[in-house]
Coordinates of C-alpha atoms in Angstrom, one line a residue:
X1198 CA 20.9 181.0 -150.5
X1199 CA 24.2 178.3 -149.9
X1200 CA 26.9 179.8 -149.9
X1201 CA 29.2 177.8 -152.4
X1202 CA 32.1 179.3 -152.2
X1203 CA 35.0 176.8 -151.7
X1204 CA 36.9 177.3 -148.3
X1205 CA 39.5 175.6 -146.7
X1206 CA 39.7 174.0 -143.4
X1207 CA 42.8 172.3 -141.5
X1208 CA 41.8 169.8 -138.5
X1209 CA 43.7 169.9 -136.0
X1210 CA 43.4 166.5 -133.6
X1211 CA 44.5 165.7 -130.0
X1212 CA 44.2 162.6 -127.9
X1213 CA 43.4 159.5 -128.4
X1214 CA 43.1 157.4 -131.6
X1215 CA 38.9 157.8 -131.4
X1216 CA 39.2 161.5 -131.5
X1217 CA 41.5 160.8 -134.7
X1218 CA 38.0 158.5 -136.3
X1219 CA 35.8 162.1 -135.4
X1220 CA 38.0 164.2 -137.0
X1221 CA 38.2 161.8 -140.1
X1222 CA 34.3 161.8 -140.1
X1223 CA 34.2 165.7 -139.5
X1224 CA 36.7 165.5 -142.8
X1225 CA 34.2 163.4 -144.8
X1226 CA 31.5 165.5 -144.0
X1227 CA 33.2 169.1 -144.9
X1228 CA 34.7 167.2 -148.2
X1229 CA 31.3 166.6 -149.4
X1230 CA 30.4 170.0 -148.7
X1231 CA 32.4 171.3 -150.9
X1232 CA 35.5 172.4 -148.3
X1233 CA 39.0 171.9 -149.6
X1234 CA 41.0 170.1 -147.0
X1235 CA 44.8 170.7 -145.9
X1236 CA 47.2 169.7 -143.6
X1237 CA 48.8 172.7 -142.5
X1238 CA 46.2 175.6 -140.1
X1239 CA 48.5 178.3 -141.3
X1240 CA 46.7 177.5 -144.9
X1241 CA 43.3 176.8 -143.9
X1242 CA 40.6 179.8 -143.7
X1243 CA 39.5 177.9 -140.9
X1244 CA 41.7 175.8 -138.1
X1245 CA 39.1 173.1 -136.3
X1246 CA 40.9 172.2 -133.2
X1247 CA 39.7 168.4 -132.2
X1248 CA 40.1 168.8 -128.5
X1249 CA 40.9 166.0 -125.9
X1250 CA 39.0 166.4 -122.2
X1251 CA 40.6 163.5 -120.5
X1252 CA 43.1 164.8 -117.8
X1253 CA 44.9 168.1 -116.9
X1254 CA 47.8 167.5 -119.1
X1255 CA 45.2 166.9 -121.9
X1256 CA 43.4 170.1 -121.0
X1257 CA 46.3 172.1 -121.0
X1258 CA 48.0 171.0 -124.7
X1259 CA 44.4 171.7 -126.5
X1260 CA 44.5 175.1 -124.8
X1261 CA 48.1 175.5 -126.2
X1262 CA 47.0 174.4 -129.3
X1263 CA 43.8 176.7 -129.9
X1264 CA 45.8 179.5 -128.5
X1265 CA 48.5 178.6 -131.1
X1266 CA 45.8 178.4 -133.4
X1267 CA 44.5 181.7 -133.0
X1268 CA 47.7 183.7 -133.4
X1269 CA 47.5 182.5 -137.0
X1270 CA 44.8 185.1 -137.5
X1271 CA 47.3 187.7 -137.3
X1272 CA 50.3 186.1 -139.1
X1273 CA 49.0 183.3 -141.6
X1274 CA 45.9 182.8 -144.0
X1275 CA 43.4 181.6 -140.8
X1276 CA 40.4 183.8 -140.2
X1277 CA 39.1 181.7 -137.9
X1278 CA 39.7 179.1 -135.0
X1279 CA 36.5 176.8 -133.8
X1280 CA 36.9 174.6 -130.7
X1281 CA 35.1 171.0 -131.0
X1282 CA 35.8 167.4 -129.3
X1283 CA 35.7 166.7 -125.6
X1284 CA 37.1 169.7 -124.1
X1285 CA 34.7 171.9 -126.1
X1286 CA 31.4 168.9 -125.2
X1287 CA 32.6 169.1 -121.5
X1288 CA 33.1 172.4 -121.1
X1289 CA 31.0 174.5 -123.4
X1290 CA 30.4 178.2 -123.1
X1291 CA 32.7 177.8 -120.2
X1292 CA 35.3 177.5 -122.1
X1293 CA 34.3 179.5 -124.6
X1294 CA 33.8 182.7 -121.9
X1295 CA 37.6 182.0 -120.9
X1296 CA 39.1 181.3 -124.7
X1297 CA 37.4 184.9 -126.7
X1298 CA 40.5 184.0 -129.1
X1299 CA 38.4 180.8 -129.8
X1300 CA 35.6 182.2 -132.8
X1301 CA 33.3 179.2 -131.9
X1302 CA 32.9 176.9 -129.2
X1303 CA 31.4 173.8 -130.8
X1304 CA 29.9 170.5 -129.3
X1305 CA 28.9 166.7 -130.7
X1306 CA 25.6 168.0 -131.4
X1307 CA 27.1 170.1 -134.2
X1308 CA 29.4 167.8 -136.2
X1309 CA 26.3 167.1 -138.7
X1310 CA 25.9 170.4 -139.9
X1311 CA 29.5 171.4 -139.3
X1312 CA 30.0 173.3 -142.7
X1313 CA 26.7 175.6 -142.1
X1314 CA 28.8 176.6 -138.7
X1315 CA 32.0 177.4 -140.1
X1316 CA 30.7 179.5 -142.7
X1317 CA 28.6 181.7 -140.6
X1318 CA 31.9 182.2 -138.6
X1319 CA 33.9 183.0 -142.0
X1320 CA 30.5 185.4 -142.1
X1321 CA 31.1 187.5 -139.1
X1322 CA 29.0 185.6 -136.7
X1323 CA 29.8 183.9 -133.5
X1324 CA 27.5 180.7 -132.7
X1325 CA 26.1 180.2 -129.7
X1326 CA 29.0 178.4 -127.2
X1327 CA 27.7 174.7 -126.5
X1328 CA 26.1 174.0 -123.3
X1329 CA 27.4 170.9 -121.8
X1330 CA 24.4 168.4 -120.6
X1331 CA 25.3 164.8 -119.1
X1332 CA 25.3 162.5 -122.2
X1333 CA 24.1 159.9 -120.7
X1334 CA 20.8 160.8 -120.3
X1335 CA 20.3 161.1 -123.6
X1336 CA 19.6 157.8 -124.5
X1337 CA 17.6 154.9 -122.6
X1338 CA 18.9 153.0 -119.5
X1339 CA 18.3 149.6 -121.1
X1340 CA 21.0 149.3 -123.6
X1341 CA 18.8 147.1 -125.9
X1342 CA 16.1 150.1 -126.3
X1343 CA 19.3 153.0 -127.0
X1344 CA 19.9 150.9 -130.4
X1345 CA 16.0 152.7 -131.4
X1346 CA 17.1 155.6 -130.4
X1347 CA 20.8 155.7 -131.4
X1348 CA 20.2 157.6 -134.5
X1349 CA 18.8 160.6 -133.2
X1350 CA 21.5 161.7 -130.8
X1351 CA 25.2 162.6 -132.0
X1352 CA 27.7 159.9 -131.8
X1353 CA 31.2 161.0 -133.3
X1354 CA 32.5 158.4 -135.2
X1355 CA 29.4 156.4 -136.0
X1356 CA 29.2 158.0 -139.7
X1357 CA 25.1 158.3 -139.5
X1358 CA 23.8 160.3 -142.5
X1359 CA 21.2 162.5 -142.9
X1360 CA 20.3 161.3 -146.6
X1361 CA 21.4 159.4 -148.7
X1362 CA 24.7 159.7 -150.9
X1363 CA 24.9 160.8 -154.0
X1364 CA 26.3 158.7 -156.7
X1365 CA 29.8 161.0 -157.0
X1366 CA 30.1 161.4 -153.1
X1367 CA 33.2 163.0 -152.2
X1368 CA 33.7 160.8 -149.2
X1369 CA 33.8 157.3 -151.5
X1370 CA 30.6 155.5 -150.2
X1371 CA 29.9 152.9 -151.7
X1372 CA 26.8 152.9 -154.4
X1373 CA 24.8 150.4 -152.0
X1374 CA 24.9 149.7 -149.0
X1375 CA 25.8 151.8 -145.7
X1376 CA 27.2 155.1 -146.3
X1377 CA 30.9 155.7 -145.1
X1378 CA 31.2 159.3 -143.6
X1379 CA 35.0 159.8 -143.6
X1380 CA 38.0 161.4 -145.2
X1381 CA 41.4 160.1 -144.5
X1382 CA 43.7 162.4 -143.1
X1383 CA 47.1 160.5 -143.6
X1384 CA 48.6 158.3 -145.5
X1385 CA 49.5 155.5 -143.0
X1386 CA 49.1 152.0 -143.8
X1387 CA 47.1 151.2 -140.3
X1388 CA 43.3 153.3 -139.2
X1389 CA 41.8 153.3 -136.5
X1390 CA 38.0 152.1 -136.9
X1391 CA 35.6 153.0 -134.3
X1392 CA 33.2 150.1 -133.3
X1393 CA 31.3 151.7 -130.6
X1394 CA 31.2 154.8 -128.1
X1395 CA 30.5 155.6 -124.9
X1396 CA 30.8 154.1 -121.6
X1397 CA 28.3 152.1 -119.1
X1398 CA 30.8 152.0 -116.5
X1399 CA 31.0 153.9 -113.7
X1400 CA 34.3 154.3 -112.5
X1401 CA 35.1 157.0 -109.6
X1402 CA 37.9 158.9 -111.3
X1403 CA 36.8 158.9 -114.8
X1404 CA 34.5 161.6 -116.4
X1405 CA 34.1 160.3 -119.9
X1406 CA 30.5 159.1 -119.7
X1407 CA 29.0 162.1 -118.9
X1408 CA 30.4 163.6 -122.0
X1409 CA 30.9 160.9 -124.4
X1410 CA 27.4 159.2 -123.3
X1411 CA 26.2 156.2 -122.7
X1412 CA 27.5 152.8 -124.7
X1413 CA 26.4 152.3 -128.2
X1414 CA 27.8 149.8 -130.5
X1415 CA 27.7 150.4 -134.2
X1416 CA 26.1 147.6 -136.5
X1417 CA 28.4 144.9 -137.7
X1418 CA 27.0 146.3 -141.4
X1419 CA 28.5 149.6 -140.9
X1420 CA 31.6 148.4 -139.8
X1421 CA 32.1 146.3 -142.3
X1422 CA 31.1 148.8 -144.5
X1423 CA 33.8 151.4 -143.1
X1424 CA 36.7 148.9 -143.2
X1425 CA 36.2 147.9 -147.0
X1426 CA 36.2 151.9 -147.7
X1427 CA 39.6 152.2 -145.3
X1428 CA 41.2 148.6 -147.2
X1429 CA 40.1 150.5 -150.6
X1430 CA 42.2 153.5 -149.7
X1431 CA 45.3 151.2 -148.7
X1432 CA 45.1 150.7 -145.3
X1433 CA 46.3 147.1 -144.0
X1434 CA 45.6 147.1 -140.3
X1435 CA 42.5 148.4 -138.8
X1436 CA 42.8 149.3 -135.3
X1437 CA 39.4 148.8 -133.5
X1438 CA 38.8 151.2 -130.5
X1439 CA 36.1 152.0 -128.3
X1440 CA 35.4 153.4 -124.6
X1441 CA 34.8 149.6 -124.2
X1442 CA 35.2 147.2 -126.6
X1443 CA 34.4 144.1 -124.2
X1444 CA 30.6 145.9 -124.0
X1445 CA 30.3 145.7 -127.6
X1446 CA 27.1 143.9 -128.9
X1447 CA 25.1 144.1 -125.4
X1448 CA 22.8 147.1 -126.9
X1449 CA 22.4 144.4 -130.3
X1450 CA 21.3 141.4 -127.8
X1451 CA 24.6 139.5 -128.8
X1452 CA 27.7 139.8 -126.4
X1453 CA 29.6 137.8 -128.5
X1454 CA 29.0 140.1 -131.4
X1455 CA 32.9 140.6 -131.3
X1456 CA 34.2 137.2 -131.7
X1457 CA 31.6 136.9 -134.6
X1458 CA 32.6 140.2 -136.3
X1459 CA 36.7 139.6 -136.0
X1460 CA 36.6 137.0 -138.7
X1461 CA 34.6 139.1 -141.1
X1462 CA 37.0 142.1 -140.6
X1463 CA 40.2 140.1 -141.6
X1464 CA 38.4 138.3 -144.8
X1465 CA 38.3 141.6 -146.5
X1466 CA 40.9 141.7 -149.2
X1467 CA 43.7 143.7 -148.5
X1468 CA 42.9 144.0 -144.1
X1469 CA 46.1 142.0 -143.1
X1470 CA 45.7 143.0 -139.3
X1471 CA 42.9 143.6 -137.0
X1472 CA 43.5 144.9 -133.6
X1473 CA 41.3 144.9 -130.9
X1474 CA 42.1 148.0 -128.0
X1475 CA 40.4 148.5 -124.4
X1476 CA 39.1 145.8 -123.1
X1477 CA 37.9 145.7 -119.3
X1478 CA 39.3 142.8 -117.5
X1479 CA 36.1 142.5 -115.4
X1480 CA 34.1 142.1 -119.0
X1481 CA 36.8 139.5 -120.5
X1482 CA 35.3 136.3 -121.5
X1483 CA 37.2 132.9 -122.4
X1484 CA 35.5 132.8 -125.7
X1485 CA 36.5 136.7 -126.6
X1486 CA 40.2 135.1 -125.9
X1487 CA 40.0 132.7 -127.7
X1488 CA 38.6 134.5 -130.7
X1489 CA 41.6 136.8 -130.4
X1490 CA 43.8 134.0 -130.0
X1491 CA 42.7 131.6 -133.0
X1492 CA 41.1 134.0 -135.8
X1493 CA 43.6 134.5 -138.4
X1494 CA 44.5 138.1 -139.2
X1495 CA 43.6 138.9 -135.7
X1496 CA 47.1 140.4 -133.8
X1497 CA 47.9 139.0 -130.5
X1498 CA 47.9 141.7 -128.8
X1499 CA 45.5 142.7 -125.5
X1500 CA 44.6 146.4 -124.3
X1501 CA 43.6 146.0 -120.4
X1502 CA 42.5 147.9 -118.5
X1503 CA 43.8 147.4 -115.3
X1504 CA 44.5 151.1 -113.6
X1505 CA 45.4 149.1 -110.2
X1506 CA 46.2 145.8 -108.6
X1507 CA 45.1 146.5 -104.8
X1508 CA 41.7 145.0 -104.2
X1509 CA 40.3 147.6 -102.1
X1510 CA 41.9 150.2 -103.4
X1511 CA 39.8 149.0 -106.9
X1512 CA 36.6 148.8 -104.8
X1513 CA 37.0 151.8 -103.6
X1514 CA 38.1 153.3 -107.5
X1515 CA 34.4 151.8 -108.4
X1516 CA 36.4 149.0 -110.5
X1517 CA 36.6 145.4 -109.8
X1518 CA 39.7 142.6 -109.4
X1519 CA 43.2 141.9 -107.4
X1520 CA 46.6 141.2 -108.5
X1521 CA 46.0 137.4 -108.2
X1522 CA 42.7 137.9 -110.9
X1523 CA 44.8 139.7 -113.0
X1524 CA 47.7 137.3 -112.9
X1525 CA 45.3 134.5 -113.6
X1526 CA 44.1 136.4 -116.4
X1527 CA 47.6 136.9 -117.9
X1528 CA 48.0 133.7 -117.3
X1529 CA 45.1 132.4 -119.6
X1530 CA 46.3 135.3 -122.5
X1531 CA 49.6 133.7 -122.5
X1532 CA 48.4 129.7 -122.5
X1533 CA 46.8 131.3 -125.7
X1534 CA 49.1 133.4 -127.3
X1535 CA 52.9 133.1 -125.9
X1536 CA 54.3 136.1 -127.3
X1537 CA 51.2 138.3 -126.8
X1538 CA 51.8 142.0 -126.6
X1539 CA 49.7 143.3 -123.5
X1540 CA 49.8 146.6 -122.6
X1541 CA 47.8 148.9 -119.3
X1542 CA 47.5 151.5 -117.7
X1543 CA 47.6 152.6 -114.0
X1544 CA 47.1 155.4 -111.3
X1545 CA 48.5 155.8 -108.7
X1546 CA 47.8 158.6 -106.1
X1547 CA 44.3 157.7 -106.0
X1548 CA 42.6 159.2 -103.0
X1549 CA 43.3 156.6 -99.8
X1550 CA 45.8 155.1 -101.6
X1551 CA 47.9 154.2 -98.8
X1552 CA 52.0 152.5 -99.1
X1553 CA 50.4 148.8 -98.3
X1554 CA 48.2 149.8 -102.4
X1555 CA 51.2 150.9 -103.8
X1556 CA 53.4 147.4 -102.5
X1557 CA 50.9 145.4 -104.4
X1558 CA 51.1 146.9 -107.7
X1559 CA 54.5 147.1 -107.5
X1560 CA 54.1 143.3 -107.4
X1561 CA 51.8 142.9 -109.9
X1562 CA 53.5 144.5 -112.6
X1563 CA 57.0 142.5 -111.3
X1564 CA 55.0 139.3 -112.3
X1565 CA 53.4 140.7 -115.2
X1566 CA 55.4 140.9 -117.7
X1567 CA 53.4 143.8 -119.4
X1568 CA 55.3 145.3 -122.6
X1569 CA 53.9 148.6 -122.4
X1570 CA 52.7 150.6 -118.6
X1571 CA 51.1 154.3 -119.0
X1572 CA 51.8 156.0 -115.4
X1573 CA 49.6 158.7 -114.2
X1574 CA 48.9 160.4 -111.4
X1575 CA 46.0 160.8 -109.8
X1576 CA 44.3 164.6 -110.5
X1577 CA 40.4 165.3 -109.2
X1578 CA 38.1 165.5 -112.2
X1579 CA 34.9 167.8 -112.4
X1580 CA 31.7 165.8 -111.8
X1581 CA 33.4 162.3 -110.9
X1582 CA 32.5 160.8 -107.8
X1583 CA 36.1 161.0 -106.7
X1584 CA 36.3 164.7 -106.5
X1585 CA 34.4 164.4 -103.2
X1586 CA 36.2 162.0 -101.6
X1587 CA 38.2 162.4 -98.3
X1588 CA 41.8 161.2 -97.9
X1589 CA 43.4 163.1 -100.7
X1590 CA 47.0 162.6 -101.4
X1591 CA 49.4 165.9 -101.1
X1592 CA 50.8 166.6 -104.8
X1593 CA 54.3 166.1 -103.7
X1594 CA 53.4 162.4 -102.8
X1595 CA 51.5 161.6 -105.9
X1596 CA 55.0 162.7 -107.7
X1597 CA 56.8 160.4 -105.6
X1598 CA 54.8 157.9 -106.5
X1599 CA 54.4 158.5 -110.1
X1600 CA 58.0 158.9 -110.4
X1601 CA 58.1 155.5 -108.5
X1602 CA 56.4 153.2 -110.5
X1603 CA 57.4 154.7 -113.7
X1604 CA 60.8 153.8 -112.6
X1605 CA 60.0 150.2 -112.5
X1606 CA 57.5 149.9 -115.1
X1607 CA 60.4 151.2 -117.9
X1608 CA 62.6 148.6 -116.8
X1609 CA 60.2 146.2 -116.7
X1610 CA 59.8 147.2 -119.7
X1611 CA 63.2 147.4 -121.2
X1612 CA 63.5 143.8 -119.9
X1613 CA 60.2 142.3 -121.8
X1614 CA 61.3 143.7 -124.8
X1615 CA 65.1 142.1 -124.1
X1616 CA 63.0 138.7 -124.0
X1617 CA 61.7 139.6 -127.7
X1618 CA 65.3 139.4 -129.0
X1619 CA 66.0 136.0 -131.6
X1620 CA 62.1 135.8 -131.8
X1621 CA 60.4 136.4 -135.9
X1622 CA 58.2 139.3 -135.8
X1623 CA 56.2 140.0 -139.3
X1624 CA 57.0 144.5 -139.1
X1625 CA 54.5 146.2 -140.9
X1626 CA 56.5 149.5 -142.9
X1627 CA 55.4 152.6 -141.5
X1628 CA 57.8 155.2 -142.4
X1629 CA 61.5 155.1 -144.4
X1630 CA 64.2 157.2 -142.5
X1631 CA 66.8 157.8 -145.3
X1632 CA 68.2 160.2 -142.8
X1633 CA 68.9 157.7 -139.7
X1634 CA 68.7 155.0 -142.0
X1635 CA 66.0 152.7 -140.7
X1636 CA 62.7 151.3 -142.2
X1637 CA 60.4 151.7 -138.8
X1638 CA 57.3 150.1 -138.3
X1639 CA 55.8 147.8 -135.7
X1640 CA 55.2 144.0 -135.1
X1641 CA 52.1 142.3 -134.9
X1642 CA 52.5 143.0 -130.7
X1643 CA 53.0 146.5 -130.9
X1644 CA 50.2 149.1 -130.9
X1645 CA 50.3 152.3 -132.9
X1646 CA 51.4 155.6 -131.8
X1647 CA 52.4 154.5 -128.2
X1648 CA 53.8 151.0 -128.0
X1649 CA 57.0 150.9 -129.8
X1650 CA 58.3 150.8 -133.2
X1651 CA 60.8 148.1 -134.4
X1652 CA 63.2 149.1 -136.9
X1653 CA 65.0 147.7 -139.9
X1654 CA 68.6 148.8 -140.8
X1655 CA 68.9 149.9 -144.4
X1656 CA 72.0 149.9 -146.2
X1657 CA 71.5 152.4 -149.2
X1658 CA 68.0 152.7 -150.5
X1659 CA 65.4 151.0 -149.0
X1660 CA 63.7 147.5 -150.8
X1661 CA 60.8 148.3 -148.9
X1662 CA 57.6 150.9 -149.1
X1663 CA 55.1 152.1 -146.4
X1664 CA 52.5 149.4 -146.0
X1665 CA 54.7 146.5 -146.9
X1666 CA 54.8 143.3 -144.4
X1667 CA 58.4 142.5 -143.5
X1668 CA 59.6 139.2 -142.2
X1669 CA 62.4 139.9 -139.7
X1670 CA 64.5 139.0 -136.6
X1671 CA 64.9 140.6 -133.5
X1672 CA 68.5 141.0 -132.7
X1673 CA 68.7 144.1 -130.1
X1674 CA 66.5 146.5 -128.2
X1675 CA 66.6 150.2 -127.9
X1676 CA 64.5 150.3 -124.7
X1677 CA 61.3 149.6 -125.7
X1678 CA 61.8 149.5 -129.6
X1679 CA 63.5 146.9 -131.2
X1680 CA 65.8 146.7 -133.7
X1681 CA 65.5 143.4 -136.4
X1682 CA 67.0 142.2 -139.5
X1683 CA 64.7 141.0 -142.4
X1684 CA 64.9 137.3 -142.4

């Protein structure tokens, strides 16, 4: 017999903005059977912690977390704590065997019939802790055969249903069409939208394929479908994201399945903004540029991945380019879009990284002109070909070197966003701070979460709401974040 009795259930998310679309998805899912949802774990009967597997910092803050979790059992309403995401798919009953406090130990494979899991916890039992398996031999090497085959393996974020919806679905699906398998979790005026997952690439440091899988894009249909339910619910800037959103369309025969599926995003009524994250530089094409460039609605604004600037160092990290590529690349994104936002990442540390590597980023990011530069350092990952490598850096010199080019990269920085001030920025309302007395939000250049708010002085109550579009000046900087006056 079901058990019908309501429950509730608090997710808990870390990492990155795709791990936010999997928890949303895991939300619309548990909605629509019949679990009440609520913000705070201390409420919930059961905390689902959304783990992130990325790096060690990552590792060690979902640890925290389900460890935080789990002493709720003895002070709050929480009976139970269940481990899912990327540290639970990549580690498994490993983790499990070294967390007890954790009740369950879930991977990808279970987010379909998450409800029937947490109830048999809430029941006394303790599920079998997920064994990990490399995801990307799940699906066929030929990314045009994996679309065939897409549907029967888990991919977070992808919304696949196992029947149809009902006409009073829970989750809002619309009465035809593809079904949306999602539940907001906030109330902010921007979403992130999840257009494909996976990775094809095979970079030495980086582990996420083996756990996320090989690449699949979603169809155009369902995303379509996902960012009417999301404009529907308010939400003004969809935030596309991916493992790689240069690969997506290869799997659907049509590599410029991007530039084709921008302009479709930004005619639905209410989507104001589309932004496109993580693109490859070695996958860039002219025509995805100018797509970005030239489709109205579409933010100028361009996630590269870059990571280094040394040519062999690259070669030798499994990744391909040089500082002068990349500075020709820049180059081209700015003859497009002058006040483009661009924002990377980089490690440094890398094994055989030697002073003669670290010279020549230093003078690619000098050039530039990034606004935004994530620093880490180099830490061995299990199962990546860079684990085994030779000519591993002592930790003290990967500090040095961290602390090194975060140095320059923050002024850098600082100065970029000193070149924003007199320019008009359109700054989309985010949150009203009656305390400090700013409207804070971000400009059409500035990514969510990590990138840099700009802020609007109020003087008395605000004229504005979350979700409004604000024309304004720039006038002053506060590192990174600007300050502007509505114009």
């Amino acid at each position: 017999m079901t058990d019908t009795t309501s429950r509730s259930v608090a997710l808990v998310t870390l990492g990155c903005t795709r791990n936010e679309v999997d928890s949303e998805e895991l939300a619309g899912r548990l909605a629509a059977e019949g679990w009440t949802l609520v913000d705070d774990a201390a409420e919930a009967d059961v905390a689902v912690v959304n783990t992130c597997g990325f790096v060690e910092q990552a590792k060690k803050d979902s640890i925290d977390t389900l460890l935080e979790a789990a002493e709720l059992k003895e002070t709050g309403r929480t009976q139970a704590v269940v481990a899912v995401g990327c540290l639970a798919e990549r580690y498994g009953k490993e983790l499990a065997d070294e967390l007890p406090d954790a009740d369950a130990v879930l991977g990808f494979d279970s987010y379909a019939d998450m409800s029937t899991h947490l109830r048999a916890v809430l029941a006394g039992e303790r599920p079998e802790a997920h064994v990990p398996q490399d995801r990307r031999r799940l699906l066929p090497i030929s990314p045009v055969e994996r679309q065939e085959h897409a549907g029967e393996v888990a991919l977070p974020g992808h919304g696949y249903a196992a029947e149809p919806a009902p006409e009073d679905d829970l989750t809002g699906a619309p009465a035809t069409g593809p079904r949306v398998v999602r539940a907001r979790l906030d109330g902010r005026p921007w979403a992130p939208l999840k257009i494909a997952s996976g990775c094809d690439r095979r970079c030495a440091f980086c582990a996420i394929p083996a756990f996320r899988g090989a690449f699949v894009s979603r169809r155009p249909t369902d995303v379509i479908a996902e960012a009417r339910w999301l404009a529907e619910r308010g939400v003004k800037e969809l935030f596309l994201v991916s493992e790689n959103s240069t690969s997506y369309g290869k799997d659907l025969g049509d590599l410029a399945l991007l530039e084709k599926l921008l302009p479709e995003l930004t005619a639905i009524e209410g989507i104001e903004r589309v932004r496109v994250s993580y693109l490859q530089p070695a996958e860039i094409r002219p025509a995805l540029l100018e797509a970005m460039a030239a489709t109205p609605g579409v933010v100028p604004y361009f996630d590269i991945s870059f990571q280094h600037a040394s040519e062999p160092l690259l070669r030798r990290m499994r990744r391909f380019g040089s500082r002068t590529a990349f500075l020709e690349l820049l180059g081209r994104v700015r003859a497009l879009a002058p006040g483009a936002g661009i924002r990377s990442n980089v490690i440094v540390g890398f094994p055989g990284e030697t002073e003669d590597d670290v010279a020549e980023l230093e003078a690619f990011l000098t050039d530039a002109r990034l606004d935004v530069t994530g620093v880490f350092g180099y830490s061995d990952e299990d199962g990546t070909e860079a684990e085994g490598y030779g000519e591993k850096l002592p930790e003290d010199v990967i500090a040095e070197r961290v602390e090194r080019i975060t140095s320059l990269v923050e002024q850098l920085n600082w100065q970029r966003a000193e070149e924003r001030i007199g320019s008009e920025v359109v700054v989309l309302i985010e949150e009203i701070d009656d305390e400090e007395g700013h409207a804070i939000g971000r400009a059409d250049f500035q990514g969510p979460d990590v990138d840099g708010v700009t802020m609007l002085a109020l003087d008395g109550e605000s004229p504005w709401a979350v979700g409004d579009l604000v024309p304004a000046v720039v006038v002053d900087t506060e590192g990174i974040d600007l300050l502007a006056e509505p114009s």
